[in-house]
Amino acid sequence: MDIVLVTLMVGATVFAVRASGFLVAARIEGERARRVLDSLPGAAIAAVVAPAVFRGNPAEIGVAGITATVYMVTGRMTLSIAIGVSLLIAAAHLGIV
Amino acid sequence: MDLYGHFELAILRPPHAVTSLLPSLCLGPTARTCSKPTMTEQDSTMDRASAAEMRWQSARAGATAVFGLAVGAFLFGILFGSAAVIQGLSPWQASLMSITIYAGTAQFSTLTLLDGGVGVPIPYVAIVLSAALVTMRLGMMTASLSPSLKRAGPVGRIIGTYLMNDASWAMSTTMRDGIDPTAFYFGSALSIFVCWQSGTFVGTRIPGLIDPVTATALAYAGTLFLLLLVCVVVRNSQASKLPLVISATIAVALDGRIDPGLAVVIAVGVAALAAIWIEYGRKPRSAKGH
């Protein structure tokens, strides 16, 4: 299989997917329609991440809960990431995950 | 109009709604006939300097907002670069993939399908369609941020489109007054881009940099990052959270029962219907009580 050809094809496809947003937005008029449009990316991320969270083992799900709680309380992204990743790595090396 | 014409119109030329506003804004080709009072050269220079300073500060704010996520992008770039080299790609092929595709989900998906399993080649079409499906949300993000991207001009729009990523879209919901949204976006997007490409480069050169145990832990870290982006939206967006809850619930319910990509499409579709109902379906308060 030609890796370069596949890479270029996938790259062009992904760019086209990104750019397709302009075609959709060009047909959106009004504040209410824009609010509907603005709610979709978050829903898409939630649809991807929710199953992934629950596919983890109990320790990983616990770390996810702690990380999300830290961010919702403090609003500090870097702190939340540092705590979450540190807990995951520590748990992995302790054999918990 | 053919597909290329639609693409050119949408990407390279401002829509009519914008160009019709130009005379009243005294911008663009109609500026010479504008009836607005002419500013002195000094006022014009100071305003341009202030605008440039605001854009610079906004870009810095964007880069700062995604700092933690950019570090994550660097680590995942290392993971991707290492995985690509271990699978048999050369370092330059891995870097080409990162630069050309520039979407982690699609890159890992492509790597997996390139591998095929037991020497079975996967059709090119299947690989391309898989990439399109897993990056569908990037198109929604471009649509959502299109007002900011349109202000960047034709070339800026193309670059901004190429750079679109989850973190930059999510952090755009945290912008406050006094921030130039276009500059904020580019500050955050360029930070993520540089870190991702740097990580890929490092990963291809030092494939064993991250030990297997840590690499296993970082695999779930990707889920943590996306979860945090959902938290960003929940915490900062003024919009209803119901579509998001519905989407997550349906996706969990369908997990393991149907193709994951199809599950996302269904979940987002139902969430879109919910969002439409919220905006259009509920009766106005003046109509209640009849």
XYZ file of C-alpha atoms in Angstrom:
387
model
C 0.000 0.000 0.000
C 1.344 3.452 -0.927
C 1.589 5.243 2.403
C 2.214 8.659 0.870
C -0.817 8.343 -1.416
C -3.063 7.285 1.459
C -1.702 10.110 3.620
C -2.415 12.708 0.958
C -5.897 11.320 0.300
C -6.791 11.296 3.991
C -5.274 14.747 4.444
C -7.345 16.180 1.617
C -10.459 14.505 2.987
C -9.954 15.821 6.506
C -9.373 19.345 5.171
C -12.549 19.070 3.102
C -14.451 17.976 6.207
C -13.095 20.976 8.115
C -13.927 23.357 5.260
C -17.444 21.957 4.879
C -18.318 23.941 7.984
C -18.236 27.143 5.949
C -20.782 25.743 3.508
C -23.104 24.951 6.409
C -22.546 28.276 8.153
C -23.236 30.200 4.941
C -26.787 28.850 5.008
C -27.396 29.674 8.668
C -29.292 32.879 9.367
C -30.498 34.255 12.646
C -29.338 34.046 16.232
C -31.426 31.004 17.120
C -30.058 28.986 14.212
C -26.544 30.020 15.207
C -27.134 28.854 18.779
C -28.246 25.470 17.446
C -25.094 25.333 15.327
C -22.885 26.323 18.266
C -24.286 23.523 20.425
C -23.347 20.732 17.985
C -19.540 20.520 18.410
C -19.908 20.096 22.177
C -22.527 17.403 21.612
C -20.166 15.645 19.179
C -17.280 15.701 21.666
C -19.616 14.435 24.395
C -20.767 11.589 22.131
C -17.140 10.544 21.598
C -15.908 10.926 25.156
C -18.825 9.608 27.221
C -18.509 5.975 26.052
C -14.726 6.205 26.272
C -14.880 7.315 29.898
C -17.049 4.371 30.899
C -14.923 1.872 28.970
C -12.149 2.504 31.470
C -11.651 0.427 34.592
C -12.955 1.757 37.951
C -9.640 3.470 38.763
C -9.577 5.281 35.425
C -13.209 6.337 35.793
C -12.373 7.611 39.259
C -9.470 9.652 37.898
C -11.774 11.059 35.228
C -14.255 12.104 37.907
C -11.558 13.752 40.009
C -10.108 15.595 37.005
C -13.486 16.897 35.892
C -14.346 17.986 39.431
C -11.073 19.872 39.826
C -11.724 21.796 36.614
C -15.380 22.561 37.364
C -14.412 23.899 40.815
C -11.223 25.788 39.952
C -11.640 26.551 36.245
C -7.914 25.888 35.843
C -7.154 23.700 32.846
C -3.423 23.188 33.389
C -3.922 22.224 37.042
C -6.672 19.765 36.127
C -4.578 18.141 33.405
C -1.543 17.902 35.665
C -3.571 16.222 38.415
C -5.368 13.864 36.053
C -2.311 12.724 34.097
C -0.228 12.361 37.271
C -2.895 10.177 38.879
C -3.164 8.039 35.736
C 0.580 7.491 35.442
C 0.904 6.789 39.169
C -1.982 4.318 39.052
C -0.483 2.609 35.993
C 2.902 2.168 37.664
C 1.200 0.896 40.841
C -0.656 -1.675 38.769
C -4.083 -0.249 39.582
C -4.948 0.447 35.922
C -23.075 26.416 -9.454
C -20.763 23.388 -9.309
C -19.101 22.123 -6.146
C -15.876 24.052 -6.789
C -17.869 27.238 -7.221
C -19.615 26.696 -3.887
C -16.255 26.009 -2.239
C -14.662 29.125 -3.719
C -17.604 31.294 -2.751
C -17.739 30.019 0.782
C -14.038 30.000 1.487
C -12.449 32.752 -0.611
C -15.134 35.422 -0.926
C -17.070 37.111 1.846
C -20.806 36.388 1.745
C -23.097 39.107 0.436
C -24.298 39.923 3.948
C -20.764 41.047 4.830
C -19.956 42.931 1.630
C -23.234 44.826 1.874
C -22.121 46.074 5.298
C -18.786 47.389 4.018
C -20.035 50.878 2.979
C -21.474 51.545 6.431
C -18.232 50.341 8.029
C -16.109 52.477 5.693
C -13.971 49.481 4.821
C -12.867 47.851 1.612
C -13.327 49.147 -1.927
C -16.164 51.540 -0.970
C -14.074 53.404 1.610
C -13.264 56.252 -0.822
C -16.930 57.165 -1.208
C -17.716 56.830 2.486
C -19.300 59.906 4.068
C -17.695 59.283 7.474
C -15.345 62.088 8.658
C -11.697 61.465 7.748
C -9.441 60.736 10.711
C -6.158 62.549 11.034
C -3.072 60.541 10.232
C -2.086 60.543 13.907
C -5.467 59.228 15.026
C -5.321 56.554 12.333
C -1.809 55.472 13.384
C -2.781 55.276 17.066
C -5.925 53.289 16.278
C -3.932 50.858 14.130
C -1.345 50.491 16.902
C -4.068 49.866 19.489
C -5.759 47.340 17.263
C -2.449 45.548 16.653
C -1.705 45.503 20.384
C -5.162 44.105 21.096
C -4.681 41.381 18.512
C -1.288 40.487 19.964
C -2.673 40.341 23.519
C -5.629 38.273 22.322
C -3.309 35.831 20.547
C -1.263 35.499 23.749
C -4.455 34.903 25.709
C -5.384 32.124 23.288
C -1.977 30.482 23.595
C -2.114 30.746 27.392
C -5.637 29.333 27.549
C -4.578 26.094 25.818
C -1.185 25.731 27.522
C -2.053 22.533 29.394
C -3.761 21.057 26.332
C -0.776 22.022 24.179
C 1.505 20.044 26.503
C -0.916 17.160 26.064
C -0.717 17.593 22.286
C 3.074 17.358 22.532
C 2.851 14.105 24.505
C 0.321 12.612 22.116
C 2.457 13.730 19.200
C 5.280 11.694 20.706
C 2.950 8.713 21.069
C 1.871 9.007 17.442
C 5.403 9.438 16.107
C 6.602 6.435 18.090
C 3.632 4.286 17.057
C 4.113 5.196 13.397
C 7.810 4.291 13.397
C 7.202 1.079 15.318
C 4.555 0.129 12.760
C 7.097 0.551 9.969
C 6.684 4.096 8.693
C 9.803 6.136 8.188
C 10.207 9.283 10.327
C 9.484 11.557 7.387
C 6.332 9.572 6.490
C 5.098 9.958 10.057
C 5.814 13.685 10.029
C 4.124 14.001 6.630
C 1.063 12.315 8.093
C 1.013 14.726 11.027
C 1.417 17.769 8.794
C -0.986 16.667 6.046
C -3.791 15.163 8.116
C -3.246 17.061 11.365
C -6.008 15.284 13.266
C -4.995 12.834 15.982
C -8.063 10.622 15.735
C -7.771 10.332 11.962
C -4.012 9.762 12.134
C -4.277 6.895 14.634
C -7.248 5.501 12.704
C -5.245 5.594 9.460
C -2.287 3.926 11.163
C -4.546 1.148 12.406
C -6.141 0.575 9.008
C -2.799 0.736 7.198
C -1.684 -2.123 9.370
C -4.644 -4.143 8.043
C -3.954 -7.205 10.100
C -2.652 -10.527 8.796
C -1.393 -8.792 5.652
C -4.907 -7.950 4.477
C -4.934 -4.620 2.616
C -7.776 -2.286 3.491
C -9.308 -0.462 0.499
C -8.222 3.150 0.225
C -11.865 4.214 0.192
C -12.481 2.587 3.569
C -9.527 4.393 5.108
C -10.622 7.742 3.694
C -14.259 7.280 4.773
C -13.170 6.278 8.256
C -11.086 9.443 8.531
C -14.016 11.567 7.342
C -16.335 10.013 9.913
C -14.034 10.442 12.902
C -13.301 14.086 12.026
C -16.890 15.112 11.341
C -16.986 17.276 14.448
C -14.167 19.449 13.050
C -16.564 20.591 10.326
C -19.104 21.541 12.985
C -16.407 23.504 14.782
C -15.484 25.405 11.643
C -19.158 26.225 11.149
C -19.410 27.445 14.738
C -16.280 29.631 14.490
C -16.894 30.782 10.908
C -17.645 34.396 11.945
C -14.188 34.655 13.544
C -12.445 32.872 10.683
C -14.075 35.061 8.028
C -12.457 38.135 9.598
C -9.024 36.668 8.858
C -9.265 37.185 5.113
C -9.096 34.539 2.377
C -5.654 33.153 3.213
C -6.322 33.349 6.943
C -9.555 31.442 6.473
C -7.758 28.584 4.738
C -5.037 28.450 7.386
C -7.590 28.744 10.181
C -9.620 25.935 8.658
C -6.550 23.698 8.419
C -5.659 24.422 12.068
C -9.148 23.681 13.468
C -8.957 21.414 16.513
C -11.052 20.426 19.535
C -9.097 22.430 22.113
C -9.120 25.725 20.211
C -12.848 25.486 19.558
C -13.642 24.661 23.196
C -11.430 27.434 24.577
C -13.120 29.920 22.264
C -16.155 29.571 24.543
C -14.077 31.056 27.392
C -13.372 34.369 25.631
C -14.408 37.477 27.499
C -15.022 41.072 26.432
C -12.051 42.958 25.068
C -10.636 39.906 23.284
C -10.246 39.735 19.519
C -11.815 36.325 18.790
C -9.866 35.776 15.555
C -6.497 36.486 17.155
C -7.444 34.399 20.207
C -8.279 31.454 17.969
C -5.056 31.688 15.972
C -2.996 32.018 19.159
C -4.496 28.835 20.556
C -4.537 26.926 17.258
C -0.906 27.689 16.416
C 0.181 26.601 19.901
C -1.539 23.247 19.499
C -0.113 22.862 15.979
C 3.484 23.547 16.999
C 3.285 21.187 19.965
C 1.681 18.385 17.944
C 4.261 18.598 15.150
C 7.151 18.874 17.629
C 5.890 15.861 19.524
C 5.599 13.819 16.337
C 9.158 14.748 15.371
C 10.498 13.765 18.784
C 8.497 10.534 18.786
C 9.875 9.465 15.398
C 13.443 10.094 16.511
C 13.147 8.422 19.917
C 10.466 5.717 19.515
C 11.021 4.274 22.971
C 11.015 7.616 24.784
C 7.843 6.828 26.703
C 7.887 3.500 28.530
C 5.035 1.043 27.791
C 3.379 1.464 31.211
C 3.262 5.253 30.878
C 2.124 4.946 27.271
C -0.774 2.769 28.407
C -1.743 5.381 31.007
C -1.525 8.172 28.412
C -3.929 6.308 26.153
C -6.699 7.057 28.672
C -5.315 10.572 29.125
C -6.698 11.343 25.672
C -10.141 10.611 27.061
C -9.389 12.905 30.010
C -8.481 15.752 27.670
C -11.717 15.415 25.719
C -13.684 15.161 28.980
C -12.104 18.424 30.108
C -13.156 20.062 26.847
C -16.741 19.027 27.568
C -16.324 20.546 31.043
C -15.083 23.772 29.419
C -18.256 23.974 27.349
C -20.478 23.149 30.332
C -18.737 25.715 32.530
C -18.468 28.575 30.052
C -21.138 28.295 27.377
C -24.382 30.177 27.874
C -26.265 27.717 25.665
C -28.497 24.943 26.997
C -26.603 21.845 28.124
C -29.517 19.520 27.245
C -28.226 18.630 23.736
C -24.881 17.718 25.235
C -26.454 15.493 27.904
C -28.702 13.811 25.334
C -25.790 13.171 22.993
C -23.655 11.634 25.735
C -26.502 9.464 27.008
C -27.372 8.072 23.575
C -23.725 7.418 22.747
C -23.254 5.454 25.973
C -26.463 3.504 25.341
C -25.352 2.568 21.810
C -21.740 1.800 22.757
C -20.791 -1.729 21.782
C -24.072 -2.272 19.944
C -23.382 -0.514 16.647
C -20.393 0.987 14.840
C -18.899 3.760 17.029
C -18.904 6.292 14.185
C -22.573 5.596 13.479
C -23.355 5.912 17.188
C -21.827 9.399 17.204
C -23.847 10.399 14.134
C -27.093 9.226 15.750
C -26.270 10.853 19.087
C -25.416 14.195 17.498
C -28.454 14.004 15.234
C -30.802 13.586 18.183
C -28.923 16.342 20.050
C -29.449 18.630 17.051
C -33.190 17.920 17.148
C -33.189 18.747 20.851
C -31.339 22.001 20.206
C -33.843 22.918 17.479
C -36.722 22.157 19.834
C -35.145 24.337 22.534
C -34.773 27.262 20.152
C -37.915 26.942 18.039
C -40.260 24.458 19.626
C -40.984 25.979 23.000
C -43.878 28.413 23.235
C -42.969 32.047 23.972
C -43.842 33.111 27.531
C -46.527 35.535 26.265
C -48.450 32.574 24.767
C -48.562 30.623 28.028
C -51.635 30.734 30.242
C -54.178 30.814 27.421
